[in-house]
Amino acid sequence: MSPEATSIEGRIVATDLTKVFGQVKAVDGLSFSVEPGSVTGFLGPNGAGKTTTLRIILGLAAPTSGSGTISGVTYAHLPAPGRTVGAVLEATSFHPGRSARNHLRVFCAAAGLSDKRADEALELVGLTQAARFPVRGFSLGMRQRLGLATALLGNPRVLLLDEPANGLDPEGIAWLRGLLRHFADVDGRTVLVSSHVLSEVEQTVDRVVIIARGRLIYEGRLADLEGASAGVVVRTPTPEQLSAALAPLNVKVTGRPDGAVAVVGATPEAVGHAAWEAHIEVHELRSGSSSLEETFLRLTADAGDPPAAPV
Amino acid sequence: MIPLLRAEWRKVTTVKLGWGMLLGAMALAALGVVAQIASNGASGNIALPLSAAATQKSIAASASSAYLFSVVVGIILITTEFRHFTSRPTFLIEPRRGRVIVAKLIIAALVGIIYGVICAALTAAIMAIWLGALGVTIGWIDNGVLLSMLSDLVVIATFAIVGIGVGVLVRNQIAAVISALVYLFVLEPLIEIIPVIQKAYPYLPGAAAGAITGASRGNLPHLDALQGGLVLLGWGLLFAVAGWMLMIRRDIP
Ligand SMILES: Nc1ncnc2c1ncn2[C@@H]1O[C@H](COP(=O)(O)OP(=O)(O)O)[C@@H](O)[C@H]1O
Ligand SMILES: [Mg+2]
């Protein structure tokens, strides 16, 4: 990627990011990018390294190697991070004895924003009624909303949200979806949302970055992942020949991250026959899984066992 | 820097922590005054009469006991951020961590000074009323009573700064508070009586504080007020710099 491309305003880029905690490699050579004007899902099972990756991109943790940038610079070098980037890392960043309004006012002061913003943000996330109550009594869903309000204080053009749907009821998830889509589609902002459940964000995101054990499994449009999920999966030492042999069948052939080939638009019988006729060596041939969630689980499970528990 | 100071100040004033600690500090200061005046002249008490400058300064130094609370307040101000993860939004809005920690140190010192002023005022009020009733004149200036109270403020504010440093070092709130109190109540008095290492005692934070305010206990040779002040400020600086450096280097939880 050229430097100009990296420094596009609002683009998030991770380059060969690695983070080691003692014995645990939480993030392992991870590279991906997130584009402005899209909602990107950052997916992976629990312990995959999502939060750690976000903490590095946000300058809270130092990478062991590699780098994470926003608009082409590391977080610490952003001119006014409080007004350009909004982020929530798990919905737990509140003093239980402080009211929602005072919580926001603390950060209005830090970011040099007027206190009016606190009330506007509360309104935006539907917490106006609870503004004066201490966070102690808030449900997880309310905490998610307050976290989002904190992130939105500075009216940022880049949003990074860690598991924002956790604890939201279906109505809340629908509301969040509308809000995030509006940010991306209407305002052209960059939105990155992490989740360990694909179905939670499936209807919200256009692109996905899927990781497992700290490594990239899939990056691209969700629609293409759906394409890769159906059809036939073939494992062969000569994928190019297979591609050529399948050309007359008018199918779509895509390489999968695990090295196999996904063929959409033909039955397993037709694919097997074409391979046999062309004398192509085949090591595996099976129907692709049907649901997106299954694909997600298989992709992430293929990456191996979850990393060892932290020491 | 101003926005950060405002934010840190709001963090202090929007939770209840402050009040309980302040009441504790006031109670301890009042206890010190009452105990010294009431026991004066009692058999076995070697203190000079109430009219003596040394006695009046020692009574005024009761306010300095608030440092036991200000060190805890300093610890709580910073460890609360780690405990409740408010460190995250804090450092997201201002990733220049050095500035945040400087703002925190300034606000901690300010809170310490406020504690000190309130405790000193309480001490002065009790002294004025009680000694006045006994017909003893207080040499506010001549006997150095006011100066003793001013030095109390320095001690209390410095310990709040030390508290920030301890909090950054230890991170865990309970562990940090316990270590500080165990050090002040157990370890330092132990060092005072263990022959080999007792030479170092006068240079320790608690002993230096005692030297400044004149509340020094024991009969070991100790530093004079100015030396004690310099030693204590040295400790404050050491903890401030250590906290600052660790904060810049380590990952934010
Ligand atoms: N501060 C830390 N110290 C030690 N290990 C950690 C730390 N943070 C995360 N880990 C480990 O790194 C791995 C990735 O964790 P995390 O980034 O939280 O994953 P996710 O957010 O995808 O669930 C896990 O094995 C986790 O236990
Ligand atoms: Mg996580």
Short mmCIF file of N, CA, C and O in Angstrom, two decimals, chain A residues 53-118:
data_model
loop_
_atom_site.label_atom_id
_atom_site.label_comp_id
_atom_site.label_asym_id
_atom_site.label_seq_id
_atom_site.Cartn_x
_atom_site.Cartn_y
_atom_site.Cartn_z
N THR A 53 -6.07 -5.38 19.80
CA THR A 53 -5.80 -4.65 18.56
C THR A 53 -6.33 -3.21 18.66
O THR A 53 -5.64 -2.26 18.31
N LEU A 54 -7.56 -3.09 19.16
CA LEU A 54 -8.14 -1.75 19.27
C LEU A 54 -7.33 -0.89 20.25
O LEU A 54 -7.10 0.29 20.01
N ARG A 55 -6.91 -1.50 21.36
CA ARG A 55 -6.12 -0.72 22.33
C ARG A 55 -4.82 -0.21 21.70
O ARG A 55 -4.38 0.89 22.00
N ILE A 56 -4.23 -1.02 20.83
CA ILE A 56 -2.99 -0.58 20.18
C ILE A 56 -3.29 0.57 19.21
O ILE A 56 -2.62 1.60 19.21
N ILE A 57 -4.33 0.38 18.39
CA ILE A 57 -4.67 1.44 17.43
C ILE A 57 -4.98 2.75 18.16
O ILE A 57 -4.67 3.84 17.68
N LEU A 58 -5.55 2.61 19.37
CA LEU A 58 -5.94 3.80 20.13
C LEU A 58 -4.82 4.33 21.03
O LEU A 58 -5.04 5.22 21.84
N GLY A 59 -3.65 3.75 20.92
CA GLY A 59 -2.51 4.28 21.67
C GLY A 59 -2.50 3.94 23.15
O GLY A 59 -1.70 4.47 23.90
N LEU A 60 -3.41 3.06 23.59
CA LEU A 60 -3.43 2.71 25.01
C LEU A 60 -2.41 1.63 25.33
O LEU A 60 -1.93 1.52 26.45
N ALA A 61 -2.10 0.82 24.33
CA ALA A 61 -1.09 -0.23 24.51
C ALA A 61 -0.07 -0.10 23.39
O ALA A 61 -0.42 0.27 22.27
N ALA A 62 1.16 -0.39 23.71
CA ALA A 62 2.22 -0.30 22.70
C ALA A 62 2.34 -1.65 22.01
O ALA A 62 2.33 -2.69 22.67
N PRO A 63 2.43 -1.67 20.67
CA PRO A 63 2.60 -2.95 19.99
C PRO A 63 4.00 -3.51 20.24
O PRO A 63 4.93 -2.74 20.44
N THR A 64 4.11 -4.83 20.25
CA THR A 64 5.44 -5.44 20.34
C THR A 64 6.20 -5.15 19.04
O THR A 64 7.39 -4.86 19.05
N SER A 65 5.46 -5.25 17.92
CA SER A 65 6.01 -4.78 16.65
C SER A 65 4.86 -4.42 15.73
O SER A 65 3.71 -4.73 16.02
N GLY A 66 5.18 -3.77 14.62
CA GLY A 66 4.13 -3.33 13.70
C GLY A 66 3.54 -2.01 14.15
O GLY A 66 4.01 -1.41 15.12
N SER A 67 2.50 -1.58 13.43
CA SER A 67 1.93 -0.30 13.80
C SER A 67 0.45 -0.23 13.46
O SER A 67 -0.05 -0.99 12.63
N GLY A 68 -0.24 0.64 14.15
CA GLY A 68 -1.63 0.92 13.84
C GLY A 68 -1.77 2.42 13.64
O GLY A 68 -1.21 3.19 14.42
N THR A 69 -2.45 2.83 12.58
CA THR A 69 -2.58 4.26 12.33
C THR A 69 -4.02 4.63 12.03
O THR A 69 -4.82 3.81 11.59
N ILE A 70 -4.32 5.89 12.27
CA ILE A 70 -5.60 6.47 11.87
C ILE A 70 -5.26 7.72 11.06
O ILE A 70 -4.45 8.53 11.49
N SER A 71 -5.85 7.85 9.90
CA SER A 71 -5.52 8.95 8.97
C SER A 71 -4.01 9.03 8.73
O SER A 71 -3.46 10.12 8.58
N GLY A 72 -3.33 7.91 8.75
CA GLY A 72 -1.92 7.87 8.41
C GLY A 72 -0.95 8.14 9.55
O GLY A 72 0.26 8.07 9.36
N VAL A 73 -1.47 8.45 10.74
CA VAL A 73 -0.55 8.69 11.85
C VAL A 73 -0.96 7.84 13.06
O VAL A 73 -2.10 7.39 13.15
N THR A 74 0.02 7.62 13.96
CA THR A 74 -0.34 6.89 15.17
C THR A 74 -1.23 7.79 16.03
O THR A 74 -1.21 9.01 15.91
N TYR A 75 -1.99 7.16 16.91
CA TYR A 75 -2.99 7.88 17.69
C TYR A 75 -2.41 9.10 18.40
O TYR A 75 -3.00 10.18 18.40
N ALA A 76 -1.23 8.91 18.99
CA ALA A 76 -0.62 9.99 19.76
C ALA A 76 -0.29 11.20 18.89
O ALA A 76 -0.13 12.31 19.40
N HIS A 77 -0.19 10.99 17.58
CA HIS A 77 0.16 12.09 16.70
C HIS A 77 -1.05 12.76 16.04
O HIS A 77 -0.89 13.68 15.25
N LEU A 78 -2.24 12.28 16.36
CA LEU A 78 -3.43 12.95 15.82
C LEU A 78 -3.51 14.35 16.43
O LEU A 78 -3.27 14.52 17.62
N PRO A 79 -3.85 15.34 15.63
CA PRO A 79 -3.86 16.72 16.14
C PRO A 79 -4.84 16.93 17.29
O PRO A 79 -4.50 17.53 18.29
N ALA A 80 -6.07 16.46 17.16
CA ALA A 80 -7.04 16.64 18.24
C ALA A 80 -7.84 15.35 18.39
O ALA A 80 -8.98 15.27 17.96
N PRO A 81 -7.21 14.33 18.99
CA PRO A 81 -7.85 13.01 19.00
C PRO A 81 -9.24 13.01 19.62
O PRO A 81 -10.12 12.29 19.16
N GLY A 82 -9.45 13.86 20.63
CA GLY A 82 -10.75 13.90 21.29
C GLY A 82 -11.86 14.36 20.35
O GLY A 82 -13.04 14.11 20.59
N ARG A 83 -11.49 15.04 19.28
CA ARG A 83 -12.48 15.56 18.35
C ARG A 83 -12.47 14.83 17.01
O ARG A 83 -13.29 15.10 16.15
N THR A 84 -11.52 13.92 16.82
CA THR A 84 -11.49 13.22 15.54
C THR A 84 -11.82 11.74 15.68
O THR A 84 -12.33 11.12 14.75
N VAL A 85 -11.50 11.16 16.85
CA VAL A 85 -11.74 9.74 17.04
C VAL A 85 -12.59 9.55 18.28
O VAL A 85 -12.34 10.15 19.32
N GLY A 86 -13.60 8.71 18.17
CA GLY A 86 -14.40 8.34 19.34
C GLY A 86 -14.30 6.84 19.50
O GLY A 86 -14.37 6.10 18.52
N ALA A 87 -14.11 6.38 20.72
CA ALA A 87 -13.95 4.95 20.91
C ALA A 87 -14.56 4.50 22.23
O ALA A 87 -14.58 5.23 23.21
N VAL A 88 -15.05 3.28 22.23
CA VAL A 88 -15.50 2.64 23.46
C VAL A 88 -14.83 1.28 23.54
O VAL A 88 -14.91 0.49 22.61
N LEU A 89 -14.11 1.03 24.62
CA LEU A 89 -13.52 -0.28 24.82
C LEU A 89 -14.29 -0.99 25.92
O LEU A 89 -14.10 -0.69 27.09
N GLU A 90 -15.15 -1.87 25.59
CA GLU A 90 -16.01 -2.55 26.55
C GLU A 90 -16.71 -1.51 27.42
O GLU A 90 -16.15 -0.46 27.72
N ALA A 91 -17.92 -1.80 27.81
CA ALA A 91 -18.74 -0.77 28.44
C ALA A 91 -18.50 -0.67 29.93
O ALA A 91 -19.38 -0.84 30.74
N THR A 92 -17.27 -0.40 30.32
CA THR A 92 -16.97 -0.45 31.75
C THR A 92 -16.22 0.77 32.24
O THR A 92 -15.76 0.79 33.37
N SER A 93 -16.09 1.80 31.38
CA SER A 93 -15.19 2.89 31.75
C SER A 93 -15.87 4.03 32.51
O SER A 93 -15.80 5.18 32.10
N PHE A 94 -16.56 3.67 33.62
CA PHE A 94 -17.23 4.71 34.39
C PHE A 94 -16.94 4.55 35.87
O PHE A 94 -16.83 3.44 36.36
N HIS A 95 -16.88 5.67 36.57
CA HIS A 95 -16.85 5.61 38.03
C HIS A 95 -18.28 5.36 38.50
O HIS A 95 -19.18 6.13 38.13
N PRO A 96 -18.52 4.32 39.28
CA PRO A 96 -19.91 3.97 39.62
C PRO A 96 -20.65 5.08 40.38
O PRO A 96 -21.87 5.19 40.28
N GLY A 97 -19.92 5.91 41.11
CA GLY A 97 -20.58 6.94 41.91
C GLY A 97 -20.83 8.24 41.17
O GLY A 97 -21.45 9.15 41.71
N ARG A 98 -20.36 8.34 39.94
CA ARG A 98 -20.50 9.58 39.19
C ARG A 98 -21.75 9.50 38.32
O ARG A 98 -22.03 8.44 37.75
N SER A 99 -22.49 10.59 38.22
CA SER A 99 -23.68 10.57 37.37
C SER A 99 -23.27 10.56 35.90
O SER A 99 -22.16 10.95 35.56
N ALA A 100 -24.21 10.12 35.06
CA ALA A 100 -23.94 10.03 33.62
C ALA A 100 -23.52 11.40 33.08
O ALA A 100 -22.56 11.53 32.33
N ARG A 101 -24.25 12.41 33.53
CA ARG A 101 -24.01 13.76 33.04
C ARG A 101 -22.62 14.25 33.48
O ARG A 101 -21.87 14.81 32.69
N ASN A 102 -22.30 14.03 34.75
CA ASN A 102 -20.99 14.46 35.24
C ASN A 102 -19.86 13.69 34.57
O ASN A 102 -18.80 14.25 34.30
N HIS A 103 -20.12 12.41 34.32
CA HIS A 103 -19.12 11.61 33.59
C HIS A 103 -18.79 12.29 32.26
O HIS A 103 -17.62 12.51 31.93
N LEU A 104 -19.84 12.66 31.53
CA LEU A 104 -19.61 13.28 30.22
C LEU A 104 -18.98 14.67 30.37
O LEU A 104 -18.14 15.06 29.57
N ARG A 105 -19.36 15.37 31.43
CA ARG A 105 -18.82 16.72 31.62
C ARG A 105 -17.32 16.70 31.92
O ARG A 105 -16.58 17.61 31.53
N VAL A 106 -16.89 15.66 32.62
CA VAL A 106 -15.45 15.52 32.87
C VAL A 106 -14.71 15.51 31.54
O VAL A 106 -13.71 16.22 31.35
N PHE A 107 -15.26 14.74 30.59
CA PHE A 107 -14.53 14.59 29.33
C PHE A 107 -14.80 15.76 28.37
O PHE A 107 -13.98 16.02 27.49
N CYS A 108 -15.93 16.45 28.56
CA CYS A 108 -16.12 17.71 27.83
C CYS A 108 -15.00 18.68 28.22
O CYS A 108 -14.40 19.33 27.36
N ALA A 109 -14.73 18.76 29.52
CA ALA A 109 -13.69 19.66 29.99
C ALA A 109 -12.34 19.26 29.39
O ALA A 109 -11.60 20.11 28.87
N ALA A 110 -12.04 17.97 29.44
CA ALA A 110 -10.73 17.51 28.94
C ALA A 110 -10.56 17.80 27.45
O ALA A 110 -9.47 18.14 27.00
N ALA A 111 -11.65 17.66 26.69
CA ALA A 111 -11.56 17.86 25.25
C ALA A 111 -11.78 19.31 24.86
O ALA A 111 -11.76 19.65 23.67
N GLY A 112 -12.03 20.17 25.84
CA GLY A 112 -12.26 21.58 25.55
C GLY A 112 -13.59 21.82 24.87
O GLY A 112 -13.75 22.75 24.08
N LEU A 113 -14.58 20.97 25.17
CA LEU A 113 -15.91 21.13 24.58
C LEU A 113 -16.82 21.80 25.59
O LEU A 113 -16.60 21.71 26.80
N SER A 114 -17.88 22.44 25.08
CA SER A 114 -18.80 23.07 26.03
C SER A 114 -19.67 22.00 26.67
O SER A 114 -19.93 20.94 26.09
N ASP A 115 -20.14 22.29 27.88
CA ASP A 115 -20.94 21.31 28.63
C ASP A 115 -22.24 20.96 27.92
O ASP A 115 -22.85 19.94 28.20
N LYS A 116 -22.65 21.83 27.00
CA LYS A 116 -23.85 21.53 26.21
C LYS A 116 -23.75 20.19 25.51
O LYS A 116 -24.71 19.46 25.37
N ARG A 117 -22.51 19.87 25.07
CA ARG A 117 -22.29 18.62 24.33
C ARG A 117 -22.70 17.42 25.17
O ARG A 117 -23.15 16.41 24.64
N ALA A 118 -22.49 17.49 26.49
CA ALA A 118 -22.84 16.37 27.36
C ALA A 118 -24.33 16.08 27.25
O ALA A 118 -24.74 14.92 27.07
#
